PDB file of C-alpha atoms in Angstrom:
ATOM      1  CA  MET U   1      44.637 -33.021 -43.068  1.00 43.00           C
ATOM      2  CA  SER U   2      47.389 -30.431 -43.326  1.00 43.00           C
ATOM      3  CA  SER U   3      47.155 -27.340 -41.193  1.00 48.00           C
ATOM      4  CA  PRO U   4      46.488 -24.130 -43.205  1.00 50.00           C
ATOM      5  CA  ALA U   5      49.857 -22.870 -41.939  1.00 59.00           C
ATOM      6  CA  LEU U   6      51.545 -25.728 -43.799  1.00 79.00           C
ATOM      7  CA  VAL U   7      49.800 -25.228 -47.141  1.00 89.00           C
ATOM      8  CA  CYS U   8      51.542 -23.449 -49.993  1.00 89.00           C
ATOM      9  CA  ARG U   9      49.761 -20.151 -50.678  1.00 89.00           C
ATOM     10  CA  VAL U  10      50.699 -20.378 -54.338  1.00 91.00           C
ATOM     11  CA  CYS U  11      49.610 -23.889 -55.355  1.00 89.00           C
ATOM     12  CA  GLY U  12      48.109 -25.490 -52.250  1.00 88.00           C
ATOM     13  CA  ASP U  13      50.746 -28.242 -51.928  1.00 88.00           C
ATOM     14  CA  ARG U  14      52.347 -29.102 -48.585  1.00 86.00           C
ATOM     15  CA  SER U  15      54.719 -26.429 -47.329  1.00 84.00           C
ATOM     16  CA  SER U  16      57.945 -26.804 -45.371  1.00 77.00           C
ATOM     17  CA  GLY U  17      57.631 -23.271 -43.996  1.00 82.00           C
ATOM     18  CA  LYS U  18      58.215 -19.670 -45.038  1.00 85.00           C
ATOM     19  CA  HIS U  19      60.231 -18.863 -48.146  1.00 85.00           C
ATOM     20  CA  TYR U  20      60.874 -15.295 -49.312  1.00 86.00           C
ATOM     21  CA  GLY U  21      58.298 -13.945 -46.895  1.00 84.00           C
ATOM     22  CA  THR U  22      55.427 -16.343 -47.591  1.00 87.00           C
ATOM     23  CA  VAL U  23      54.445 -19.881 -46.649  1.00 89.00           C
ATOM     24  CA  CYS U  24      54.985 -21.938 -49.790  1.00 88.00           C
ATOM     25  CA  CYS U  25      56.199 -25.343 -50.960  1.00 88.00           C
ATOM     26  CA  ASP U  26      59.752 -26.105 -52.027  1.00 85.00           C
ATOM     27  CA  GLY U  27      58.677 -26.292 -55.675  1.00 86.00           C
ATOM     28  CA  CYS U  28      57.181 -22.781 -55.769  1.00 88.00           C
ATOM     29  CA  SER U  29      60.087 -21.428 -53.723  1.00 88.00           C
ATOM     30  CA  CYS U  30      62.622 -22.767 -56.240  1.00 87.00           C
ATOM     31  CA  PHE U  31      60.530 -21.579 -59.187  1.00 88.00           C
ATOM     32  CA  PHE U  32      60.352 -18.059 -57.737  1.00 88.00           C
ATOM     33  CA  LYS U  33      64.089 -18.004 -56.997  1.00 86.00           C
ATOM     34  CA  ARG U  34      64.999 -19.191 -60.515  1.00 84.00           C
ATOM     35  CA  SER U  35      62.653 -16.677 -62.128  1.00 82.00           C
ATOM     36  CA  ILE U  36      64.051 -13.720 -60.154  1.00 81.00           C
ATOM     37  CA  ARG U  37      67.702 -14.674 -60.545  1.00 78.00           C
ATOM     38  CA  LYS U  38      67.337 -15.246 -64.299  1.00 77.00           C
ATOM     39  CA  ARG U  39      65.123 -12.156 -64.663  1.00 74.00           C
ATOM     40  CA  ALA U  40      62.797 -14.390 -66.630  1.00 75.00           C
ATOM     41  CA  ILE U  41      60.082 -12.886 -68.818  1.00 76.00           C
ATOM     42  CA  TYR U  42      57.134 -15.201 -69.360  1.00 79.00           C
ATOM     43  CA  SER U  43      54.038 -15.059 -71.535  1.00 78.00           C
ATOM     44  CA  CYS U  44      50.678 -16.448 -70.516  1.00 82.00           C
ATOM     45  CA  ILE U  45      49.859 -19.630 -72.431  1.00 81.00           C
ATOM     46  CA  SER U  46      46.176 -18.661 -72.674  1.00 78.00           C
ATOM     47  CA  GLY U  47      46.761 -14.995 -73.549  1.00 73.00           C
ATOM     48  CA  PRO U  48      44.937 -12.815 -71.028  1.00 69.00           C
ATOM     49  CA  GLY U  49      46.294 -14.412 -67.830  1.00 74.00           C
ATOM     50  CA  GLY U  50      44.264 -15.852 -64.985  1.00 78.00           C
ATOM     51  CA  CYS U  51      45.299 -19.512 -65.497  1.00 85.00           C
ATOM     52  CA  SER U  52      44.590 -21.857 -62.588  1.00 87.00           C
ATOM     53  CA  VAL U  53      47.644 -22.437 -60.386  1.00 90.00           C
ATOM     54  CA  ASP U  54      47.294 -25.488 -58.181  1.00 89.00           C
ATOM     55  CA  LYS U  55      49.299 -28.585 -57.325  1.00 86.00           C
ATOM     56  CA  ALA U  56      48.346 -30.377 -60.545  1.00 85.00           C
ATOM     57  CA  ARG U  57      48.639 -27.393 -62.917  1.00 85.00           C
ATOM     58  CA  ARG U  58      51.355 -25.190 -61.391  1.00 86.00           C
ATOM     59  CA  ASN U  59      53.768 -25.984 -64.238  1.00 86.00           C
ATOM     60  CA  TRP U  60      51.340 -25.171 -67.038  1.00 87.00           C
ATOM     61  CA  CYS U  61      51.772 -21.413 -67.135  1.00 87.00           C
ATOM     62  CA  PRO U  62      54.933 -19.904 -65.590  1.00 87.00           C
ATOM     63  CA  PHE U  63      53.569 -16.369 -66.208  1.00 86.00           C
ATOM     64  CA  CYS U  64      50.492 -16.940 -64.042  1.00 87.00           C
ATOM     65  CA  ARG U  65      52.476 -18.881 -61.473  1.00 88.00           C
ATOM     66  CA  LEU U  66      54.920 -15.992 -61.034  1.00 87.00           C
ATOM     67  CA  GLN U  67      52.055 -13.510 -60.812  1.00 85.00           C
ATOM     68  CA  LYS U  68      50.487 -15.682 -58.110  1.00 88.00           C
ATOM     69  CA  CYS U  69      53.821 -15.691 -56.241  1.00 87.00           C
ATOM     70  CA  PHE U  70      53.816 -11.889 -56.189  1.00 86.00           C
ATOM     71  CA  LEU U  71      50.111 -11.801 -55.338  1.00 87.00           C
ATOM     72  CA  VAL U  72      50.581 -13.871 -52.165  1.00 87.00           C
ATOM     73  CA  GLY U  73      53.464 -11.668 -51.046  1.00 85.00           C
ATOM     74  CA  MET U  74      56.682 -13.374 -52.146  1.00 85.00           C
ATOM     75  CA  ASN U  75      59.544 -10.866 -51.964  1.00 83.00           C
ATOM     76  CA  ALA U  76      61.940 -10.541 -54.919  1.00 80.00           C
ATOM     77  CA  SER U  77      64.417  -8.501 -52.882  1.00 76.00           C
ATOM     78  CA  ALA U  78      64.771 -11.438 -50.470  1.00 78.00           C
ATOM     79  CA  VAL U  79      66.093 -13.507 -53.389  1.00 78.00           C
ATOM     80  CA  GLN U  80      68.485 -10.765 -54.479  1.00 66.00           C
ATOM     81  CA  GLN U  81      69.844 -10.303 -50.939  1.00 66.00           C
ATOM     82  CA  GLU U  82      70.291 -14.046 -50.471  1.00 65.00           C
ATOM     83  CA  ARG U  83      73.778 -15.506 -50.461  1.00 54.00           C
ATOM     84  CA  GLY U  84      75.076 -16.693 -53.815  1.00 51.00           C
ATOM     85  CA  PRO U  85      74.978 -20.236 -55.195  1.00 50.00           C
ATOM     86  CA  ARG U  86      76.502 -23.024 -53.151  1.00 49.00           C
ATOM     87  CA  LYS U  87      80.178 -23.839 -53.524  1.00 49.00           C
ATOM     88  CA  ALA U  88      81.146 -26.012 -56.467  1.00 47.00           C
ATOM     89  CA  ALA U  89      81.939 -28.927 -54.117  1.00 72.00           C
ATOM     90  CA  ASP U  90      78.373 -28.887 -52.746  1.00 61.00           C
ATOM     91  CA  GLY U  91      76.938 -28.691 -56.270  1.00 67.00           C
ATOM     92  CA  LEU U  92      79.049 -31.685 -57.284  1.00 70.00           C
ATOM     93  CA  SER U  93      77.837 -33.600 -54.226  1.00 75.00           C
ATOM     94  CA  VAL U  94      74.206 -33.016 -55.200  1.00 75.00           C
ATOM     95  CA  GLN U  95      74.887 -34.135 -58.770  1.00 74.00           C
ATOM     96  CA  ILE U  96      76.542 -37.346 -57.576  1.00 79.00           C
ATOM     97  CA  LEU U  97      73.679 -38.042 -55.182  1.00 82.00           C
ATOM     98  CA  SER U  98      71.200 -37.417 -57.999  1.00 81.00           C
ATOM     99  CA  GLN U  99      72.956 -40.139 -59.996  1.00 83.00           C
ATOM    100  CA  VAL U 100      72.673 -42.404 -56.948  1.00 85.00           C
ATOM    101  CA  LEU U 101      68.926 -41.685 -56.909  1.00 86.00           C
ATOM    102  CA  VAL U 102      68.595 -42.624 -60.583  1.00 86.00           C
ATOM    103  CA  ALA U 103      70.598 -45.809 -59.957  1.00 87.00           C
ATOM    104  CA  CYS U 104      68.344 -46.660 -56.996  1.00 88.00           C
ATOM    105  CA  ILE U 105      65.171 -46.323 -59.061  1.00 89.00           C
ATOM    106  CA  ARG U 106      66.722 -48.412 -61.816  1.00 88.00           C
ATOM    107  CA  GLN U 107      67.716 -51.137 -59.316  1.00 89.00           C
ATOM    108  CA  VAL U 108      64.219 -51.125 -57.843  1.00 89.00           C
ATOM    109  CA  ARG U 109      62.747 -51.690 -61.297  1.00 89.00           C
ATOM    110  CA  HIS U 110      64.907 -54.826 -61.544  1.00 88.00           C
ATOM    111  CA  ASN U 111      63.913 -56.192 -58.124  1.00 86.00           C
ATOM    112  CA  GLU U 112      62.709 -59.676 -59.075  1.00 85.00           C
ATOM    113  CA  HIS U 113      59.551 -59.453 -56.963  1.00 85.00           C
ATOM    114  CA  PHE U 114      58.690 -55.839 -57.735  1.00 89.00           C
ATOM    115  CA  ALA U 115      59.257 -56.387 -61.452  1.00 90.00           C
ATOM    116  CA  ILE U 116      56.260 -58.746 -61.715  1.00 90.00           C
ATOM    117  CA  LEU U 117      53.887 -55.882 -60.875  1.00 91.00           C
ATOM    118  CA  SER U 118      52.390 -53.740 -63.605  1.00 92.00           C
ATOM    119  CA  ARG U 119      54.219 -50.532 -64.477  1.00 92.00           C
ATOM    120  CA  THR U 120      51.260 -48.491 -63.217  1.00 93.00           C
ATOM    121  CA  GLN U 121      51.326 -50.287 -59.870  1.00 93.00           C
ATOM    122  CA  GLN U 122      55.096 -49.866 -59.599  1.00 92.00           C
ATOM    123  CA  ASP U 123      54.835 -46.127 -60.177  1.00 92.00           C
ATOM    124  CA  GLU U 124      52.051 -45.735 -57.612  1.00 91.00           C
ATOM    125  CA  ILE U 125      54.178 -47.439 -54.945  1.00 93.00           C
ATOM    126  CA  LEU U 126      57.372 -45.572 -55.856  1.00 91.00           C
ATOM    127  CA  ARG U 127      55.638 -42.196 -55.573  1.00 88.00           C
ATOM    128  CA  HIS U 128      55.198 -42.975 -51.876  1.00 89.00           C
ATOM    129  CA  VAL U 129      58.338 -44.946 -50.951  1.00 90.00           C
ATOM    130  CA  TRP U 130      61.143 -43.677 -53.210  1.00 89.00           C
ATOM    131  CA  CYS U 131      62.630 -41.697 -50.300  1.00 88.00           C
ATOM    132  CA  GLU U 132      62.939 -44.798 -48.124  1.00 91.00           C
ATOM    133  CA  CYS U 133      64.509 -46.855 -50.933  1.00 91.00           C
ATOM    134  CA  PHE U 134      66.945 -44.018 -51.624  1.00 90.00           C
ATOM    135  CA  LEU U 135      68.013 -43.706 -47.974  1.00 90.00           C
ATOM    136  CA  LEU U 136      68.417 -47.482 -47.607  1.00 92.00           C
ATOM    137  CA  ARG U 137      70.669 -47.579 -50.668  1.00 91.00           C
ATOM    138  CA  VAL U 138      72.628 -44.425 -49.807  1.00 89.00           C
ATOM    139  CA  ALA U 139      73.415 -45.761 -46.328  1.00 90.00           C
ATOM    140  CA  ASN U 140      74.761 -48.958 -47.883  1.00 90.00           C
ATOM    141  CA  TRP U 141      76.256 -47.761 -51.170  1.00 87.00           C
ATOM    142  CA  SER U 142      79.052 -49.834 -52.679  1.00 82.00           C
ATOM    143  CA  ILE U 143      81.564 -47.010 -52.208  1.00 82.00           C
ATOM    144  CA  ASP U 144      81.898 -44.648 -49.274  1.00 81.00           C
ATOM    145  CA  ILE U 145      79.844 -41.526 -50.041  1.00 83.00           C
ATOM    146  CA  SER U 146      79.335 -40.454 -46.426  1.00 81.00           C
ATOM    147  CA  ALA U 147      81.274 -37.209 -46.978  1.00 82.00           C
ATOM    148  CA  LEU U 148      78.938 -36.247 -49.836  1.00 81.00           C
ATOM    149  CA  VAL U 149      75.908 -37.065 -47.732  1.00 82.00           C
ATOM    150  CA  ASP U 150      77.202 -34.985 -44.818  1.00 81.00           C
ATOM    151  CA  ARG U 151      77.512 -31.915 -47.065  1.00 79.00           C
ATOM    152  CA  CYS U 152      73.974 -32.185 -48.360  1.00 80.00           C
ATOM    153  CA  CYS U 153      71.738 -33.425 -45.547  1.00 80.00           C
ATOM    154  CA  ASP U 154      70.623 -31.985 -42.240  1.00 77.00           C
ATOM    155  CA  GLY U 155      71.360 -33.349 -38.777  1.00 80.00           C
ATOM    156  CA  HIS U 156      68.104 -35.299 -38.496  1.00 80.00           C
ATOM    157  CA  LEU U 157      68.615 -37.091 -41.813  1.00 83.00           C
ATOM    158  CA  ARG U 158      72.254 -37.797 -40.937  1.00 85.00           C
ATOM    159  CA  SER U 159      71.063 -39.488 -37.739  1.00 86.00           C
ATOM    160  CA  VAL U 160      68.593 -41.655 -39.689  1.00 87.00           C
ATOM    161  CA  LEU U 161      71.327 -42.744 -42.105  1.00 89.00           C
ATOM    162  CA  ASP U 162      73.650 -43.563 -39.204  1.00 89.00           C
ATOM    163  CA  ASP U 163      70.954 -45.844 -37.775  1.00 89.00           C
ATOM    164  CA  VAL U 164      70.575 -47.614 -41.127  1.00 90.00           C
ATOM    165  CA  ARG U 165      74.350 -48.044 -41.501  1.00 90.00           C
ATOM    166  CA  ALA U 166      74.498 -49.548 -38.005  1.00 90.00           C
ATOM    167  CA  LEU U 167      72.431 -52.501 -39.273  1.00 90.00           C
ATOM    168  CA  GLN U 168      75.461 -53.579 -41.381  1.00 90.00           C
ATOM    169  CA  VAL U 169      73.331 -55.336 -43.973  1.00 91.00           C
ATOM    170  CA  ASP U 170      74.771 -57.455 -46.753  1.00 90.00           C
ATOM    171  CA  LEU U 171      73.542 -57.513 -50.343  1.00 90.00           C
ATOM    172  CA  ILE U 172      70.888 -60.173 -49.755  1.00 90.00           C
ATOM    173  CA  GLU U 173      69.506 -58.464 -46.654  1.00 91.00           C
ATOM    174  CA  LEU U 174      69.508 -55.141 -48.514  1.00 91.00           C
ATOM    175  CA  SER U 175      67.482 -56.607 -51.365  1.00 91.00           C
ATOM    176  CA  LEU U 176      64.977 -58.270 -49.040  1.00 92.00           C
ATOM    177  CA  LEU U 177      64.518 -55.160 -46.890  1.00 92.00           C
ATOM    178  CA  GLU U 178      63.985 -53.110 -50.029  1.00 93.00           C
ATOM    179  CA  THR U 179      61.352 -55.613 -51.162  1.00 93.00           C
ATOM    180  CA  LEU U 180      59.531 -55.169 -47.843  1.00 92.00           C
ATOM    181  CA  ILE U 181      59.526 -51.398 -48.405  1.00 93.00           C
ATOM    182  CA  LEU U 182      58.067 -51.916 -51.868  1.00 93.00           C
ATOM    183  CA  CYS U 183      55.395 -54.480 -50.944  1.00 91.00           C
ATOM    184  CA  ARG U 184      53.002 -52.041 -49.257  1.00 89.00           C
ATOM    185  CA  LYS U 185      49.464 -53.193 -49.883  1.00 90.00           C
ATOM    186  CA  GLU U 186      48.088 -49.826 -48.735  1.00 90.00           C
ATOM    187  CA  TYR U 187      49.295 -48.467 -52.084  1.00 91.00           C
ATOM    188  CA  ALA U 188      47.607 -51.219 -54.109  1.00 92.00           C
ATOM    189  CA  LEU U 189      45.503 -50.127 -57.066  1.00 92.00           C
ATOM    190  CA  GLY U 190      42.905 -52.804 -56.382  1.00 92.00           C
ATOM    191  CA  GLU U 191      42.022 -55.921 -54.399  1.00 92.00           C
ATOM    192  CA  ARG U 192      43.994 -58.214 -56.697  1.00 93.00           C
ATOM    193  CA  GLU U 193      47.136 -56.118 -56.346  1.00 92.00           C
ATOM    194  CA  ALA U 194      46.652 -55.910 -52.554  1.00 93.00           C
ATOM    195  CA  ASP U 195      46.575 -59.725 -52.308  1.00 93.00           C
ATOM    196  CA  GLN U 196      49.617 -59.951 -54.560  1.00 92.00           C
ATOM    197  CA  LEU U 197      51.613 -57.469 -52.471  1.00 93.00           C
ATOM    198  CA  GLU U 198      50.609 -59.151 -49.219  1.00 93.00           C
ATOM    199  CA  HIS U 199      51.754 -62.523 -50.568  1.00 93.00           C
ATOM    200  CA  LEU U 200      55.072 -61.067 -51.714  1.00 93.00           C
ATOM    201  CA  ALA U 201      55.644 -59.448 -48.316  1.00 92.00           C
ATOM    202  CA  GLU U 202      54.961 -62.767 -46.528  1.00 93.00           C
ATOM    203  CA  ARG U 203      57.374 -64.644 -48.797  1.00 93.00           C
ATOM    204  CA  THR U 204      60.015 -61.979 -48.291  1.00 92.00           C
ATOM    205  CA  LEU U 205      59.723 -62.223 -44.495  1.00 92.00           C
ATOM    206  CA  ILE U 206      60.177 -65.999 -44.736  1.00 91.00           C
ATOM    207  CA  ALA U 207      63.186 -65.503 -47.009  1.00 91.00           C
ATOM    208  CA  LEU U 208      64.733 -63.046 -44.566  1.00 90.00           C
ATOM    209  CA  SER U 209      64.170 -65.477 -41.692  1.00 89.00           C
ATOM    210  CA  HIS U 210      65.622 -68.324 -43.768  1.00 88.00           C
ATOM    211  CA  TYR U 211      68.659 -66.258 -44.638  1.00 89.00           C
ATOM    212  CA  SER U 212      69.283 -65.244 -41.020  1.00 86.00           C
ATOM    213  CA  VAL U 213      69.382 -68.922 -40.058  1.00 85.00           C
ATOM    214  CA  GLN U 214      71.436 -69.810 -43.121  1.00 83.00           C
ATOM    215  CA  GLN U 215      74.217 -67.469 -42.021  1.00 79.00           C
ATOM    216  CA  LEU U 216      74.852 -69.874 -39.119  1.00 69.00           C
ATOM    217  CA  ALA U 217      75.824 -72.623 -41.561  1.00 59.00           C
ATOM    218  CA  GLY U 218      79.224 -71.130 -42.250  1.00 53.00           C
ATOM    219  CA  PRO U 219      81.476 -68.125 -41.702  1.00 46.00           C
ATOM    220  CA  VAL U 220      80.473 -64.817 -43.221  1.00 43.00           C
ATOM    221  CA  GLU U 221      82.622 -64.032 -46.218  1.00 43.00           C
ATOM    222  CA  SER U 222      83.968 -60.611 -47.083  1.00 37.00           C
ATOM    223  CA  SER U 223      82.250 -58.977 -50.036  1.00 39.00           C
ATOM    224  CA  LYS U 224      84.181 -57.398 -52.845  1.00 37.00           C
ATOM    225  CA  THR U 225      81.441 -54.915 -53.575  1.00 39.00           C
ATOM    226  CA  GLY U 226      82.555 -52.309 -51.078  1.00 38.00           C
ATOM    227  CA  PRO U 227      82.253 -51.240 -47.448  1.00 35.00           C
ATOM    228  CA  GLY U 228      79.131 -52.143 -45.517  1.00 36.00           C
ATOM    229  CA  PHE U 229      78.303 -55.319 -47.449  1.00 37.00           C
ATOM    230  CA  ARG U 230      78.599 -58.981 -46.453  1.00 39.00           C
ATOM    231  CA  SER U 231      77.684 -62.043 -48.472  1.00 39.00           C
ATOM    232  CA  GLY U 232      76.702 -65.560 -47.382  1.00 39.00           C
ATOM    233  CA  ARG U 233      77.862 -68.811 -48.997  1.00 34.00           C
ATOM    234  CA  HIS U 234      74.477 -69.750 -50.412  1.00 38.00           C
ATOM    235  CA  ALA U 235      73.191 -66.276 -51.202  1.00 38.00           C
ATOM    236  CA  ALA U 236      72.259 -67.085 -54.780  1.00 36.00           C
ATOM    237  CA  GLY U 237      69.534 -69.543 -53.791  1.00 39.00           C
ATOM    238  CA  VAL U 238      67.849 -67.758 -50.921  1.00 42.00           C
ATOM    239  CA  GLU U 239      65.055 -65.903 -52.690  1.00 40.00           C
ATOM    240  CA  GLY U 240      64.260 -68.894 -54.878  1.00 40.00           C
ATOM    241  CA  ARG U 241      63.382 -70.855 -51.731  1.00 38.00           C
ATOM    242  CA  ALA U 242      61.556 -68.006 -50.052  1.00 40.00           C
ATOM    243  CA  ASP U 243      58.312 -69.954 -49.685  1.00 39.00           C
ATOM    244  CA  ARG U 244      59.891 -72.793 -47.671  1.00 38.00           C
ATOM    245  CA  VAL U 245      60.665 -72.490 -43.975  1.00 37.00           C
ATOM    246  CA  PRO U 246      64.025 -74.146 -43.123  1.00 41.00           C
ATOM    247  CA  THR U 247      63.847 -77.389 -41.162  1.00 39.00           C
ATOM    248  CA  SER U 248      66.024 -75.838 -38.460  1.00 39.00           C
ATOM    249  CA  VAL U 249      63.388 -73.159 -37.918  1.00 40.00           C
ATOM    250  CA  ALA U 250      60.452 -75.557 -37.799  1.00 41.00           C
ATOM    251  CA  SER U 251      62.042 -78.259 -35.677  1.00 43.00           C
ATOM    252  CA  PRO U 252      61.523 -77.959 -31.896  1.00 42.00           C
ATOM    253  CA  SER U 253      64.737 -79.920 -31.334  1.00 43.00           C
ATOM    254  CA  ALA U 254      66.888 -77.364 -33.143  1.00 44.00           C
ATOM    255  CA  ASP U 255      69.694 -75.698 -31.238  1.00 48.00           C
ATOM    256  CA  ARG U 256      68.067 -72.800 -29.409  1.00 51.00           C
ATOM    257  CA  GLN U 257      71.189 -70.679 -29.149  1.00 59.00           C
ATOM    258  CA  PRO U 258      71.792 -70.301 -32.920  1.00 62.00           C
ATOM    259  CA  LEU U 259      68.074 -69.808 -33.475  1.00 72.00           C
ATOM    260  CA  GLY U 260      68.093 -67.124 -30.816  1.00 75.00           C
ATOM    261  CA  TRP U 261      70.876 -65.346 -32.701  1.00 79.00           C
ATOM    262  CA  ALA U 262      68.948 -65.614 -35.963  1.00 80.00           C
ATOM    263  CA  ALA U 263      65.760 -64.335 -34.329  1.00 84.00           C
ATOM    264  CA  ALA U 264      67.661 -61.417 -32.803  1.00 86.00           C
ATOM    265  CA  ARG U 265      69.176 -60.561 -36.183  1.00 85.00           C
ATOM    266  CA  LEU U 266      65.788 -60.735 -37.894  1.00 85.00           C
ATOM    267  CA  GLY U 267      64.235 -58.564 -35.201  1.00 88.00           C
ATOM    268  CA  LYS U 268      67.025 -56.000 -35.500  1.00 89.00           C
ATOM    269  CA  LEU U 269      66.583 -55.755 -39.261  1.00 88.00           C
ATOM    270  CA  LEU U 270      62.804 -55.363 -39.065  1.00 88.00           C
ATOM    271  CA  LEU U 271      63.077 -52.802 -36.267  1.00 89.00           C
ATOM    272  CA  GLY U 272      65.645 -50.879 -38.311  1.00 88.00           C
ATOM    273  CA  LEU U 273      63.318 -50.888 -41.295  1.00 88.00           C
ATOM    274  CA  ARG U 274      60.450 -49.675 -39.121  1.00 87.00           C
ATOM    275  CA  THR U 275      62.630 -46.931 -37.691  1.00 85.00           C
ATOM    276  CA  LEU U 276      63.572 -45.788 -41.199  1.00 86.00           C
ATOM    277  CA  THR U 277      59.902 -45.634 -42.188  1.00 84.00           C
ATOM    278  CA  LEU U 278      58.921 -43.632 -39.117  1.00 83.00           C
ATOM    279  CA  ARG U 279      61.887 -41.265 -38.858  1.00 82.00           C
ATOM    280  CA  PHE U 280      62.667 -40.248 -42.432  1.00 78.00           C
ATOM    281  CA  ASN U 281      61.535 -36.784 -43.449  1.00 77.00           C
ATOM    282  CA  GLU U 282      60.519 -36.340 -47.081  1.00 75.00           C
ATOM    283  CA  PHE U 283      61.213 -32.611 -46.988  1.00 73.00           C
ATOM    284  CA  SER U 284      64.741 -33.318 -45.733  1.00 77.00           C
ATOM    285  CA  VAL U 285      65.334 -35.785 -48.564  1.00 82.00           C
ATOM    286  CA  ARG U 286      63.981 -33.363 -51.153  1.00 77.00           C
ATOM    287  CA  SER U 287      66.160 -30.616 -49.701  1.00 75.00           C
ATOM    288  CA  MET U 288      69.152 -32.941 -49.945  1.00 79.00           C
ATOM    289  CA  LEU U 289      68.364 -33.309 -53.668  1.00 78.00           C
ATOM    290  CA  ARG U 290      66.984 -29.786 -54.111  1.00 68.00           C
ATOM    291  CA  ASP U 291      68.563 -29.247 -57.542  1.00 60.00           C
ATOM    292  CA  VAL U 292      66.956 -32.420 -58.859  1.00 63.00           C
ATOM    293  CA  ILE U 293      63.685 -32.908 -56.952  1.00 66.00           C
ATOM    294  CA  SER U 294      62.693 -29.271 -56.808  1.00 55.00           C
ATOM    295  CA  ASP U 295      59.138 -29.863 -57.943  1.00 51.00           C
ATOM    296  CA  GLY U 296      56.522 -32.556 -57.553  1.00 53.00           C
ATOM    297  CA  LEU U 297      56.638 -33.368 -61.257  1.00 56.00           C
ATOM    298  CA  ALA U 298      60.405 -33.909 -61.213  1.00 68.00           C
ATOM    299  CA  MET U 299      59.993 -37.360 -59.662  1.00 73.00           C
ATOM    300  CA  GLU U 300      57.272 -38.145 -62.206  1.00 75.00           C
ATOM    301  CA  GLY U 301      59.828 -37.428 -64.918  1.00 76.00           C
ATOM    302  CA  ILE U 302      62.398 -39.753 -63.340  1.00 78.00           C
ATOM    303  CA  LEU U 303      59.837 -42.547 -62.994  1.00 80.00           C
ATOM    304  CA  ALA U 304      58.690 -42.076 -66.583  1.00 80.00           C
ATOM    305  CA  ARG U 305      62.136 -42.471 -68.108  1.00 79.00           C
ATOM    306  CA  LEU U 306      63.416 -45.351 -65.955  1.00 78.00           C
TER     307      LEU U 306
END
């Protein structure tokens, strides 16, 4: 349970700290800033005022939300004294990264394993793991966007992305790691979905193991998709055979040295994925995309249209 000090005094959502003199969430902070800077004049949707302002209904009535902001002590002069908008270069960086986010969600929807789940189940999982999918993709984007990332993220998030880049995953490994992020049975809507997600996760682990061994069959080829990617000779057939363990893995007479390399690679990838899950900070990611994900319902809108 969140500490009272970390609860938004306006809507009750999680707070990242004090904004304009009061503990509030990023969404209410941005709403207050926009309202003051635009000198917005709102009307209550119900007439007399007094609408409920909580996490689920904070966007219903901007008039009552702004009144609640003032009631809990948010300071308009703090907005007016604040430095002006970010430089155009930073704004452009955020816009480009927002397009990367949209592309990530779209790619996730086309993940061959994730796509078999119902739309409702997909959305439930993405509400919890979109940050991790975004960071995995950003760290391994097909073109070098590290300069854009550096402008928009804090030191902690930069360190997480550096760790992910150090894995040097290729396209197949990227897809399989993303599938492991998505196949979280703790976000299942029911027992049937939990069994389905667990089965998919097991098959994906086998596929990743298979692929690690398969890379020993021939030299790694350079990918034409951009920096940070590698592709194996038989990449196209890996996921189709995900439910079969390679003979070289099962056989006790197999060469231990290559298998040791494959096991080390598999362990490194899984540890890297675990590190990403543990170290990422959702507030840092939202801050990185603050012009796009400024409110809890913003992600709902992205999920609804993709």
